[in-house]
């Protein structure tokens, strides 16, 4: 029983660390990418992968109680509102006339 | 009326699970506030031309779809991570049209949210029968992948009147 | 060992989240267009929600999760309000009706 507990804790720690790395990769992407349209995608890495892994890790760490329910609620809420606000920002940029630049298309060649 | 009572019970359960306290005063306040909230919403429905939202989804199919979309999100996360960390970011942006076949607003919302939730694609604009989707690393296979997602979302949508 | 390990893990996660927040703030400062800044603000809000959650676990006070949930709500409404303001130049719905009639 104790052994099983240790295994779940190890999985939880791995998920938390992986989630934090995912979040920092998303932030790094939003700093490195050249224009607005590609930065949207970098923010989406944080919004989906980082949130899933971190909340899942914290949920496994805390066991099954009211805290898990709250984490689930936060996750469900972020899952509905994250894409919505992403879409709102993209749509507002499109309406205001910020068309995606042709400069970065096919820049490296057709290996993508 | 039945819907109002069910909403009040649901709100009260939410209150109880959020607080986790079972003193009489706290529970009483919870019952009072959920009934008050439902009363305000009913008043708003009478005042405006509010159309009630009908949620018609197949439960088993929805659960299957949730698992599938989680796996899909993790897969495309890995793709975008490789792009961000590679020294020369070989991005290839493109904006293209994706047709959708969902009838209800809810189904279309689920499809658009799923497109945005998977990193690498973002739904930018909703037209009559298609979305405008922006992709970071565009490849011709994206059309087939999004068509498959469209099919799966259409499957979880129940019968629409 | 196994009792102090969770704190260590949460501390590392907290530091990584903090660095990510600083990177997003740099983008917020540099961002050439308005929409870059709105995007960074929204992203910073998501980071803050996760930060508060991890902080609650680090200090063994999971009540922090309520604050994180509240912050997620406020962050969403703030993003939508900012975007609505910049498109219609008003938060209310008077101007929108006029625009739709045109």
Coordinates of C-alpha atoms in Angstrom, one line a residue:
Chain A
X1 CA 0.0 0.0 0.0
X2 CA 2.8 2.4 0.9
X3 CA 4.6 1.4 -2.2
X4 CA 1.6 2.2 -4.4
X5 CA 1.3 5.6 -2.7
X6 CA 5.0 6.4 -3.5
X7 CA 4.4 5.5 -7.1
X8 CA 1.5 7.8 -7.5
X9 CA 3.4 10.6 -5.8
X10 CA 6.3 10.1 -8.2
X11 CA 3.9 10.3 -11.1
X12 CA 2.4 13.5 -9.6
X13 CA 5.8 15.1 -9.3
X14 CA 6.8 14.2 -12.8
X15 CA 3.5 15.7 -14.1
X16 CA 4.0 18.9 -12.2
X17 CA 7.5 19.4 -13.4
X18 CA 6.5 18.6 -17.0
X19 CA 3.7 21.0 -16.8
X20 CA 5.9 23.8 -15.5
X21 CA 8.4 23.1 -18.3
X22 CA 5.5 23.3 -20.8
X23 CA 4.4 26.6 -19.4
X24 CA 7.9 28.1 -19.6
X25 CA 8.2 26.7 -23.2
X26 CA 5.0 28.6 -24.1
X27 CA 6.3 31.8 -22.6
X28 CA 9.6 31.3 -24.4
X29 CA 7.7 30.8 -27.7
X30 CA 5.7 34.0 -27.2
X31 CA 9.0 35.8 -26.8
X32 CA 10.8 34.2 -29.7
X33 CA 8.2 34.0 -32.5
X34 CA 8.4 36.7 -35.1
X35 CA 4.9 38.0 -35.5
X36 CA 1.5 38.2 -33.8
X37 CA -0.1 35.2 -35.5
X38 CA 2.6 32.8 -34.4
X39 CA 2.6 34.2 -30.9
X40 CA -1.1 33.2 -30.6
X41 CA 0.0 29.5 -31.0
X42 CA 2.7 29.8 -28.4
X43 CA 0.2 31.1 -25.9
X44 CA -2.0 28.1 -26.8
X45 CA 0.7 25.7 -25.6
X46 CA 0.5 27.2 -22.1
X47 CA -3.3 27.3 -22.2
X48 CA -3.7 23.6 -23.0
X49 CA -0.7 21.5 -22.3
X50 CA 0.6 23.4 -19.2
X51 CA -2.8 23.6 -17.6
X52 CA -3.6 20.0 -18.2
X53 CA -0.3 18.6 -16.9
X54 CA -0.1 20.9 -13.8
X55 CA -3.7 20.5 -12.7
X56 CA -3.5 16.7 -13.3
X57 CA -0.3 16.5 -11.2
X58 CA -1.7 18.6 -8.4
X59 CA -4.9 16.5 -8.4
X60 CA -3.0 13.2 -8.2
X61 CA -0.8 14.7 -5.4
X62 CA -3.7 15.7 -3.3
X63 CA -5.6 12.4 -3.5
X64 CA -9.3 12.3 -4.0
X65 CA -11.2 15.0 -2.0
X66 CA -12.7 18.4 -2.3
X67 CA -9.4 19.9 -3.5
X68 CA -9.6 17.6 -6.6
X69 CA -13.0 18.9 -7.3
X70 CA -11.8 22.5 -7.1
X71 CA -8.9 21.7 -9.4
X72 CA -11.3 20.0 -11.9
X73 CA -13.5 23.1 -11.7
X74 CA -10.6 25.4 -12.5
X75 CA -9.5 23.1 -15.3
X76 CA -13.0 22.9 -16.9
X77 CA -13.3 26.7 -16.6
X78 CA -9.9 27.4 -18.2
X79 CA -10.8 24.9 -21.0
X80 CA -13.9 26.8 -21.9
X81 CA -12.6 30.3 -21.6
X82 CA -9.1 29.9 -22.8
X83 CA -10.0 29.1 -26.5
X84 CA -12.8 31.7 -26.3
X85 CA -10.5 34.5 -25.4
X86 CA -7.8 33.3 -27.9
X87 CA -10.5 33.3 -30.6
X88 CA -11.6 36.8 -29.5
X89 CA -8.1 38.2 -29.7
X90 CA -7.5 36.6 -33.1
X91 CA -10.9 37.8 -34.4
X92 CA -10.3 41.3 -33.2
X93 CA -6.9 41.4 -34.8
X94 CA -8.4 40.1 -38.1
X95 CA -11.3 42.6 -38.1
X96 CA -8.9 45.5 -37.4
X97 CA -7.0 44.6 -40.5
X98 CA -3.9 42.8 -39.2
X99 CA -3.6 40.2 -41.9
X100 CA -1.1 37.4 -41.5
X101 CA 2.1 38.5 -43.2
X102 CA 3.2 36.5 -46.2
X103 CA 6.8 37.0 -45.2
X104 CA 7.1 34.0 -42.9
X105 CA 5.3 31.6 -45.2
X106 CA 7.5 29.1 -46.9
X107 CA 10.5 30.8 -45.4
X108 CA 12.6 27.7 -44.8
X109 CA 11.3 25.7 -47.8
X110 CA 8.8 22.8 -48.0
X111 CA 10.1 20.6 -45.3
X112 CA 7.3 21.5 -42.8
Chain B
X1 CA -40.5 25.1 -13.3
X2 CA -38.8 21.7 -13.1
X3 CA -35.7 23.2 -14.8
X4 CA -35.6 26.0 -12.1
X5 CA -35.7 23.5 -9.3
X6 CA -33.0 21.3 -10.9
X7 CA -30.8 24.4 -11.4
X8 CA -31.3 25.4 -7.8
X9 CA -30.3 21.9 -6.6
X10 CA -27.3 22.0 -8.9
X11 CA -26.2 25.4 -7.6
X12 CA -26.6 24.2 -4.0
X13 CA -24.5 21.1 -4.7
X14 CA -21.8 23.4 -6.2
X15 CA -22.0 25.6 -3.0
X16 CA -21.6 22.6 -0.8
X17 CA -18.7 21.1 -2.7
X18 CA -16.9 24.4 -2.9
X19 CA -17.2 25.2 0.8
X20 CA -17.2 21.7 2.4
X21 CA -18.7 23.0 5.6
X22 CA -21.9 21.4 7.0
X23 CA -22.9 23.8 9.6
X24 CA -26.6 24.8 9.6
X25 CA -26.0 28.5 9.1
X26 CA -23.7 27.9 6.1
X27 CA -26.1 25.4 4.5
X28 CA -29.0 27.8 5.1
X29 CA -27.1 30.6 3.4
X30 CA -26.3 28.3 0.5
X31 CA -30.0 27.3 0.0
X32 CA -31.0 31.0 0.2
X33 CA -28.5 32.2 -2.3
X34 CA -29.2 29.5 -4.8
X35 CA -32.9 30.2 -4.7
X36 CA -32.1 33.9 -5.0
X37 CA -29.9 33.3 -8.1
X38 CA -32.5 31.2 -9.8
X39 CA -35.2 33.9 -9.1
X40 CA -33.0 36.6 -10.7
X41 CA -32.4 34.4 -13.8
X42 CA -36.1 33.7 -14.2
X43 CA -36.8 37.4 -13.9
X44 CA -34.2 38.1 -16.6
X45 CA -35.8 35.5 -18.9
X46 CA -39.2 37.2 -18.6
X47 CA -37.7 40.6 -19.2
X48 CA -35.7 39.9 -22.4
X49 CA -36.2 37.8 -25.5
X50 CA -33.9 35.1 -24.1
X51 CA -34.0 31.8 -25.9
X52 CA -33.2 28.9 -23.6
X53 CA -30.2 26.9 -24.4
X54 CA -30.9 23.3 -25.2
X55 CA -28.0 20.9 -24.4
X56 CA -28.4 17.8 -26.4
X57 CA -25.2 15.7 -26.4
X58 CA -24.8 12.0 -26.3
X59 CA -23.0 11.2 -22.9
X60 CA -21.0 8.2 -23.9
X61 CA -19.8 9.6 -27.2
X62 CA -18.9 12.9 -25.4
X63 CA -16.7 11.1 -22.9
X64 CA -15.0 9.2 -25.8
X65 CA -14.5 12.5 -27.5
X66 CA -13.0 14.1 -24.4
X67 CA -10.4 11.3 -24.2
X68 CA -9.6 11.6 -27.9
X69 CA -9.2 15.4 -27.8
X70 CA -6.9 15.1 -24.7
X71 CA -4.6 12.7 -26.6
X72 CA -4.7 14.9 -29.7
X73 CA -3.8 18.0 -27.6
X74 CA -0.8 16.3 -26.1
X75 CA 0.4 15.1 -29.5
X76 CA 0.2 18.6 -31.1
X77 CA 1.7 20.1 -28.0
X78 CA 4.8 18.0 -28.7
X79 CA 4.9 19.2 -32.3
X80 CA 4.7 22.9 -31.3
X81 CA 7.3 22.4 -28.5
X82 CA 9.7 21.0 -31.1
X83 CA 9.1 24.1 -33.3
X84 CA 9.7 26.5 -30.4
X85 CA 12.9 24.9 -29.2
X86 CA 14.4 24.3 -32.6
X87 CA 17.1 26.9 -33.4
X88 CA 15.7 27.9 -36.8
X89 CA 12.0 27.9 -36.3
X90 CA 10.7 26.5 -39.6
X91 CA 7.2 27.9 -39.3
X92 CA 4.9 27.9 -42.3
X93 CA 1.8 29.9 -41.6
X94 CA -1.3 29.6 -43.6
X95 CA -4.9 30.6 -43.3
X96 CA -7.5 28.2 -44.8
X97 CA -11.2 27.4 -44.8
X98 CA -12.5 24.4 -42.8
X99 CA -16.1 23.4 -43.5
X100 CA -18.3 22.2 -40.6
X101 CA -21.4 20.0 -40.6
X102 CA -22.8 20.7 -37.1
X103 CA -26.4 21.9 -37.0
X104 CA -26.6 23.4 -33.5
X105 CA -24.8 26.4 -32.1
X106 CA -23.4 24.2 -29.3
X107 CA -21.9 21.7 -31.7
X108 CA -20.2 24.5 -33.7
X109 CA -18.9 26.0 -30.5
X110 CA -17.4 22.7 -29.5
X111 CA -15.8 22.2 -32.8
X112 CA -14.3 25.8 -32.9
X113 CA -13.1 25.4 -29.3
X114 CA -11.5 22.1 -30.1
X115 CA -9.7 23.6 -33.1
X116 CA -8.3 26.4 -30.9
X117 CA -7.5 24.2 -28.0
X118 CA -5.2 22.0 -30.1
X119 CA -2.0 24.0 -30.3
X120 CA -1.0 24.8 -33.9
X121 CA -4.5 25.7 -35.2
X122 CA -6.7 28.6 -34.2
X123 CA -10.2 29.3 -35.5
X124 CA -10.2 33.0 -36.4
X125 CA -13.6 33.7 -38.0
X126 CA -17.0 32.0 -38.3
X127 CA -18.7 32.3 -41.7
X128 CA -22.0 30.7 -43.0
X129 CA -20.7 27.1 -43.4
X130 CA -17.0 27.2 -42.7
X131 CA -14.4 28.4 -40.2
X132 CA -11.4 30.4 -41.1
X133 CA -8.5 28.6 -39.5
X134 CA -5.0 29.8 -39.0
X135 CA -2.2 27.1 -38.8
X136 CA 1.3 27.6 -37.6
X137 CA 3.0 24.6 -39.3
X138 CA 0.7 24.0 -42.2
X139 CA 0.9 20.7 -44.1
X140 CA -1.6 19.3 -46.6
X141 CA -2.6 16.6 -44.1
X142 CA -4.2 19.2 -41.9
X143 CA -7.3 19.2 -44.0
X144 CA -7.9 15.5 -43.4
X145 CA -7.2 15.8 -39.7
X146 CA -9.7 18.6 -39.2
X147 CA -12.2 16.8 -41.3
X148 CA -11.9 13.8 -39.0
X149 CA -12.4 16.1 -36.0
X150 CA -15.5 17.6 -37.6
X151 CA -16.9 14.1 -38.1
X152 CA -16.3 13.2 -34.4
X153 CA -17.9 16.4 -33.2
X154 CA -20.9 15.7 -35.4
X155 CA -21.2 12.3 -33.9
X156 CA -21.6 13.5 -30.3
X157 CA -24.3 16.0 -31.3
X158 CA -27.7 14.6 -30.6
X159 CA -30.9 15.0 -32.7
X160 CA -31.6 18.7 -33.3
X161 CA -35.1 20.0 -33.7
Chain C
X1 CA 13.1 12.6 2.7
X2 CA 9.8 11.8 1.2
X3 CA 8.1 14.4 3.3
X4 CA 10.3 17.3 2.2
X5 CA 10.3 16.2 -1.4
X6 CA 6.9 17.6 -2.4
X7 CA 7.9 21.1 -1.1
X8 CA 11.1 20.9 -3.2
X9 CA 9.1 20.0 -6.3
X10 CA 6.5 22.7 -5.8
X11 CA 9.3 25.2 -5.2
X12 CA 10.9 24.3 -8.5
X13 CA 7.5 24.5 -10.3
X14 CA 7.0 27.9 -8.6
X15 CA 10.3 29.2 -9.8
X16 CA 9.7 28.0 -13.4
X17 CA 6.3 29.7 -13.4
X18 CA 7.9 32.9 -12.1
X19 CA 10.4 32.9 -14.9
X20 CA 7.6 32.3 -17.5
X21 CA 5.7 35.2 -16.0
X22 CA 8.7 37.5 -16.4
X23 CA 9.1 36.3 -20.1
X24 CA 5.5 37.1 -20.7
X25 CA 6.0 40.5 -19.1
X26 CA 8.9 41.3 -21.4
X27 CA 6.6 40.5 -24.4
X28 CA 4.0 42.7 -22.8
X29 CA 6.5 45.6 -22.7
X30 CA 8.0 45.0 -26.2
X31 CA 4.8 43.9 -28.0
X32 CA 4.6 46.1 -31.1
X33 CA 0.8 45.9 -31.6
X34 CA -2.1 46.3 -29.2
X35 CA -3.2 42.7 -29.8
X36 CA 0.2 41.4 -28.7
X37 CA -0.3 43.2 -25.4
X38 CA -3.9 41.9 -24.9
X39 CA -2.6 38.4 -25.7
X40 CA 0.2 38.7 -23.1
X41 CA -2.2 40.1 -20.5
X42 CA -4.5 37.1 -21.0
X43 CA -1.5 34.7 -20.9
X44 CA -0.2 36.4 -17.8
X45 CA -3.6 35.8 -16.1
X46 CA -3.4 32.1 -16.9
X47 CA 0.1 32.0 -15.4
X48 CA -1.2 33.7 -12.3
X49 CA -4.0 31.2 -11.8
X50 CA -1.4 28.3 -12.0
X51 CA 1.0 30.3 -9.8
X52 CA -1.6 30.8 -7.0
X53 CA -2.6 27.1 -7.2
X54 CA 1.0 25.9 -6.8
X55 CA 1.6 28.5 -4.0
X56 CA -1.3 27.1 -2.1
X57 CA 0.1 23.6 -2.3
X58 CA 3.6 24.8 -1.3
X59 CA 2.3 26.5 1.8
X60 CA -0.2 23.6 2.6
X61 CA -3.2 25.9 2.4
X62 CA -5.4 24.6 -0.5
X63 CA -7.9 27.4 0.2
X64 CA -5.8 29.4 -2.3
X65 CA -7.6 27.4 -5.0
X66 CA -10.7 29.5 -4.4
X67 CA -8.7 32.6 -5.2
X68 CA -7.3 31.0 -8.3
X69 CA -10.8 30.1 -9.5
X70 CA -11.9 33.7 -8.9
X71 CA -8.9 35.1 -10.7
X72 CA -9.6 32.9 -13.7
X73 CA -13.2 34.3 -13.8
X74 CA -12.0 37.9 -13.6
X75 CA -9.2 37.4 -16.2
X76 CA -11.7 36.1 -18.8
X77 CA -14.1 39.0 -18.2
X78 CA -11.3 41.5 -18.3
X79 CA -9.9 40.2 -21.7
X80 CA -13.3 40.2 -23.3
X81 CA -14.1 43.7 -21.9
X82 CA -10.8 45.1 -23.2
X83 CA -11.3 43.7 -26.7
X84 CA -14.9 44.9 -26.7
X85 CA -13.8 48.4 -25.7
X86 CA -11.2 48.6 -28.4
X87 CA -13.6 47.4 -31.1
X88 CA -16.7 49.4 -30.2
X89 CA -15.2 52.2 -28.0
X90 CA -17.8 51.4 -25.3
X91 CA -18.5 48.8 -22.7
X92 CA -22.3 49.1 -22.9
X93 CA -24.4 48.0 -25.8
X94 CA -25.7 51.3 -27.1
X95 CA -23.0 51.8 -29.7
X96 CA -23.2 48.1 -30.9
X97 CA -26.9 48.4 -31.8
X98 CA -26.1 51.5 -33.8
X99 CA -23.3 49.8 -35.6
X100 CA -25.5 46.8 -36.5
X101 CA -28.2 49.0 -37.9
X102 CA -25.7 50.6 -40.3

